[in-house]
mmCIF file of C-alpha atoms and ligand atoms in Angstrom:
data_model
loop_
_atom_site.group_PDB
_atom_site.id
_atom_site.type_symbol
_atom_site.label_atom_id
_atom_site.label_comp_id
_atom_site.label_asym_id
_atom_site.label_seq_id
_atom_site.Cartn_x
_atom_site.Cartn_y
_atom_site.Cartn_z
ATOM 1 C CA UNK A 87 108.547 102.800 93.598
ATOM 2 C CA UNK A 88 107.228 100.313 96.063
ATOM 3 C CA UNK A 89 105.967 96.963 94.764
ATOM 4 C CA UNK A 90 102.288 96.552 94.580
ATOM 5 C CA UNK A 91 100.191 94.598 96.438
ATOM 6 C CA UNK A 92 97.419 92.729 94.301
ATOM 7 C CA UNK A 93 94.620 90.514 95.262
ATOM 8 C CA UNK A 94 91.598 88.850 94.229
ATOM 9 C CA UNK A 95 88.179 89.829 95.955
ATOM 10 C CA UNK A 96 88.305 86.371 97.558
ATOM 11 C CA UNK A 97 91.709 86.581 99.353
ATOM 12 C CA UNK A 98 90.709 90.670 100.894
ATOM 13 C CA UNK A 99 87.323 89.163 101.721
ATOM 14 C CA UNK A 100 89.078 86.200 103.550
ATOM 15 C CA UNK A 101 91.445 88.342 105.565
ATOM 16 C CA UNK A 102 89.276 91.473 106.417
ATOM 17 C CA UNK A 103 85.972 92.436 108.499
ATOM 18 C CA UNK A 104 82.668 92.617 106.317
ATOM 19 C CA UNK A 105 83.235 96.205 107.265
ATOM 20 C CA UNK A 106 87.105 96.980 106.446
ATOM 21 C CA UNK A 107 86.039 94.701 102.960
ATOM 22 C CA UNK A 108 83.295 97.276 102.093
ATOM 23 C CA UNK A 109 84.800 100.159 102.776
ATOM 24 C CA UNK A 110 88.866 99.736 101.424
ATOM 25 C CA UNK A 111 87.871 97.447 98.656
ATOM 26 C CA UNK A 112 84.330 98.583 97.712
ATOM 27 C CA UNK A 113 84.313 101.924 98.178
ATOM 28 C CA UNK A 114 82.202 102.408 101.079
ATOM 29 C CA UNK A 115 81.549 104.907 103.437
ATOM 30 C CA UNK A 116 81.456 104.310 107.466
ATOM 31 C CA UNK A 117 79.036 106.671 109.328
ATOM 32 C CA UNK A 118 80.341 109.952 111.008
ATOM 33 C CA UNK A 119 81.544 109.508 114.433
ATOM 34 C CA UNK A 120 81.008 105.638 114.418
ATOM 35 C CA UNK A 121 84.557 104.715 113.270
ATOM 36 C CA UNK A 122 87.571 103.743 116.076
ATOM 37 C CA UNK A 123 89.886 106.549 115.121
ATOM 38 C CA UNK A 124 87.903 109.739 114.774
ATOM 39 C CA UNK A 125 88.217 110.749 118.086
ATOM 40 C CA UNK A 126 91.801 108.971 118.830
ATOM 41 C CA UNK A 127 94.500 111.596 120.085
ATOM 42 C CA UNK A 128 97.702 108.791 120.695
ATOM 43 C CA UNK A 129 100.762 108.730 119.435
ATOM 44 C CA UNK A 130 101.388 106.659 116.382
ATOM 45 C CA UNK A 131 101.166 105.368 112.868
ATOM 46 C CA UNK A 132 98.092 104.751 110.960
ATOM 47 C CA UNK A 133 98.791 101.597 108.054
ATOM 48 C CA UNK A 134 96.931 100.945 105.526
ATOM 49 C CA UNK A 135 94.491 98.029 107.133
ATOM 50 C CA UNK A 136 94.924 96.065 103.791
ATOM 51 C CA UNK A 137 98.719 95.821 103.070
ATOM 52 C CA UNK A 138 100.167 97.786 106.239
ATOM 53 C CA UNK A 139 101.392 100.677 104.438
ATOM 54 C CA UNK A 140 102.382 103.435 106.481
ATOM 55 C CA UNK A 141 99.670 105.709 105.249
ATOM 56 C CA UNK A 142 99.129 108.729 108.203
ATOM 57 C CA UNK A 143 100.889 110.279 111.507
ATOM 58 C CA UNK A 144 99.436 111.474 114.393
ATOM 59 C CA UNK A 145 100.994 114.306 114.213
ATOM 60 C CA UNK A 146 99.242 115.538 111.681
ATOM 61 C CA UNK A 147 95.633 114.587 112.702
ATOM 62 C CA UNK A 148 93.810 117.196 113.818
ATOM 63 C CA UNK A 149 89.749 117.173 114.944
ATOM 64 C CA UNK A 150 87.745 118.337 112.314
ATOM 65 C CA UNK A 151 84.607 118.138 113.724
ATOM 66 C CA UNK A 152 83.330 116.040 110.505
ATOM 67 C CA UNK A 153 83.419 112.806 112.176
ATOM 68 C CA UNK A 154 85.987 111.361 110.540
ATOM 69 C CA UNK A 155 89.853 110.766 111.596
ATOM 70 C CA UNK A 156 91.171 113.389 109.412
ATOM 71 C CA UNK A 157 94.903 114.307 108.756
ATOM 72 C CA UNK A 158 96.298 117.538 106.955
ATOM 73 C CA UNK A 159 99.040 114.961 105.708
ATOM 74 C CA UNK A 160 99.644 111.360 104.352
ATOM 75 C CA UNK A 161 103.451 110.246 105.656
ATOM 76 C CA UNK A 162 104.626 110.426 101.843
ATOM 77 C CA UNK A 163 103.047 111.902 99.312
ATOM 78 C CA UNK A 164 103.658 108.599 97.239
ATOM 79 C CA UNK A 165 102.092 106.697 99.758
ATOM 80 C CA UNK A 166 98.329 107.668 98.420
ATOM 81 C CA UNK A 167 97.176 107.809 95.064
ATOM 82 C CA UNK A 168 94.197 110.018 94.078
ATOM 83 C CA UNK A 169 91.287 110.087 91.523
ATOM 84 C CA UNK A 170 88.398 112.056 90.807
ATOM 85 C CA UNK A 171 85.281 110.667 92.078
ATOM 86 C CA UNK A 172 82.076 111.507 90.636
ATOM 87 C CA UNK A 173 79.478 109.230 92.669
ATOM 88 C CA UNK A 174 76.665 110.738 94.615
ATOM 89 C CA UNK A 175 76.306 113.496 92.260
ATOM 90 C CA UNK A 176 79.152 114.676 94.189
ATOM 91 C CA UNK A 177 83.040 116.089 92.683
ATOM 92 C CA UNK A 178 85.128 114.370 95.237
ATOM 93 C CA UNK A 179 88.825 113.724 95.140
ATOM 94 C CA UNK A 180 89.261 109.860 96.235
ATOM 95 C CA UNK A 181 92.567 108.631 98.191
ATOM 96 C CA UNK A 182 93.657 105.164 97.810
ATOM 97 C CA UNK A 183 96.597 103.670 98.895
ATOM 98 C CA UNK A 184 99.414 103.609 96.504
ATOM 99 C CA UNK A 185 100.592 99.735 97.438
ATOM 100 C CA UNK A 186 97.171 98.247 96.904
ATOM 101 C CA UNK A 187 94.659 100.476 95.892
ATOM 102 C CA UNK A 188 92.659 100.072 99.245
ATOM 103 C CA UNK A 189 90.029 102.413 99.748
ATOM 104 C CA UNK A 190 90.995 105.429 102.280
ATOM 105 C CA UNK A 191 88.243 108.056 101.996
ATOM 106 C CA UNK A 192 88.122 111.694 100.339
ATOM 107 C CA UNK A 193 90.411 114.832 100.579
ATOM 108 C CA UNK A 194 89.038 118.336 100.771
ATOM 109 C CA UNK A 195 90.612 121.897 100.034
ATOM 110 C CA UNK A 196 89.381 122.945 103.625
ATOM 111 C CA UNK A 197 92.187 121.696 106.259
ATOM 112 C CA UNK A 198 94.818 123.625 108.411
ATOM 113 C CA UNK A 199 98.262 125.144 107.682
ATOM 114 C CA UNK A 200 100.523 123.875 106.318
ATOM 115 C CA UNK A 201 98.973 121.764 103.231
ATOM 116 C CA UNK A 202 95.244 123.428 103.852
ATOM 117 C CA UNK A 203 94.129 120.069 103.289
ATOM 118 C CA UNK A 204 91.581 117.700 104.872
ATOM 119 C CA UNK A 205 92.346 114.206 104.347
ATOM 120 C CA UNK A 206 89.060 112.701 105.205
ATOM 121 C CA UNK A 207 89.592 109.078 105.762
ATOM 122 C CA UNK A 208 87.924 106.008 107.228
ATOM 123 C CA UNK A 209 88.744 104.513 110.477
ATOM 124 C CA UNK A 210 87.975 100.993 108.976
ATOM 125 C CA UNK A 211 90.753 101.521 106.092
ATOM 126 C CA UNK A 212 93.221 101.996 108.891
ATOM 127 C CA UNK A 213 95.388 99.796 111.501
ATOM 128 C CA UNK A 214 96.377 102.569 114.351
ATOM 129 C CA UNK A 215 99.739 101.581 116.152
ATOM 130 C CA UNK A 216 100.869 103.178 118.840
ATOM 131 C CA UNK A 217 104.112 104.349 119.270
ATOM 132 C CA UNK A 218 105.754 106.286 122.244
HETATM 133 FE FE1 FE B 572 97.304 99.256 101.178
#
């Protein structure tokens, strides 16, 4: 198992955006079709903007009209970690990244062959790095 990556609120404030900082360490939520990656089609990685982990290919984004960059796929499986979420009146299933507990976003039962699964994610939880 990787080693984890763990921080005080101080030292992520310090090194992120007001924006990354509320959304992959508090939770938040950017609006639909406002994020960098929703509507990104290159080749690459996505890390985890927090530690770097490699979290997402492109390969397996796909456009899911929700506004969101969305993947059917993380790289691993043990590179997310999930928990039930129960805010908004809502039964959501949160992903976080397994190295530091950032943030990602939500997965759904409503995605594509193979996994039929919708990883919902936030651009601002994510580094994009091209690769050719
Ligand atoms: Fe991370």
């Amino acid at each position: 198992m990787a080693e984890k990556i763990i921080k005080s609120d101080d030292e992520w404030r310090r090194m992120l955006t007001q924006e990354q900082y509320e959304v992959a360490r508090r939770k938040g939520t950017e609006r639909a079709f406002t994020g960098k990656y929703w509507d990104l089609h290159e080749t690459g990685v996505y890390l985890c903007v927090c530690c770097g982990n490699e979290l997402f290919n492109s390969d397996t984004k796909y456009d899911s009209g929700c506004g969101w960059p969305s993947f059917y796929a993380p790289q691993a499986e043990e590179r997310v970690e999930t928990a039930v979420d129960r805010s908004y009146g809502m039964m959501r299933t949160e992903v976080m990244c397994s190295r530091c507990g950032a943030h990602l976003g939500h997965v759904f039962e409503d995605g594509p062959r193979p996994t039929g699964l919708r990883y919902c994610m936030n651009s601002a939880s994510l580094n994009f790095v091209k690769k050719d």
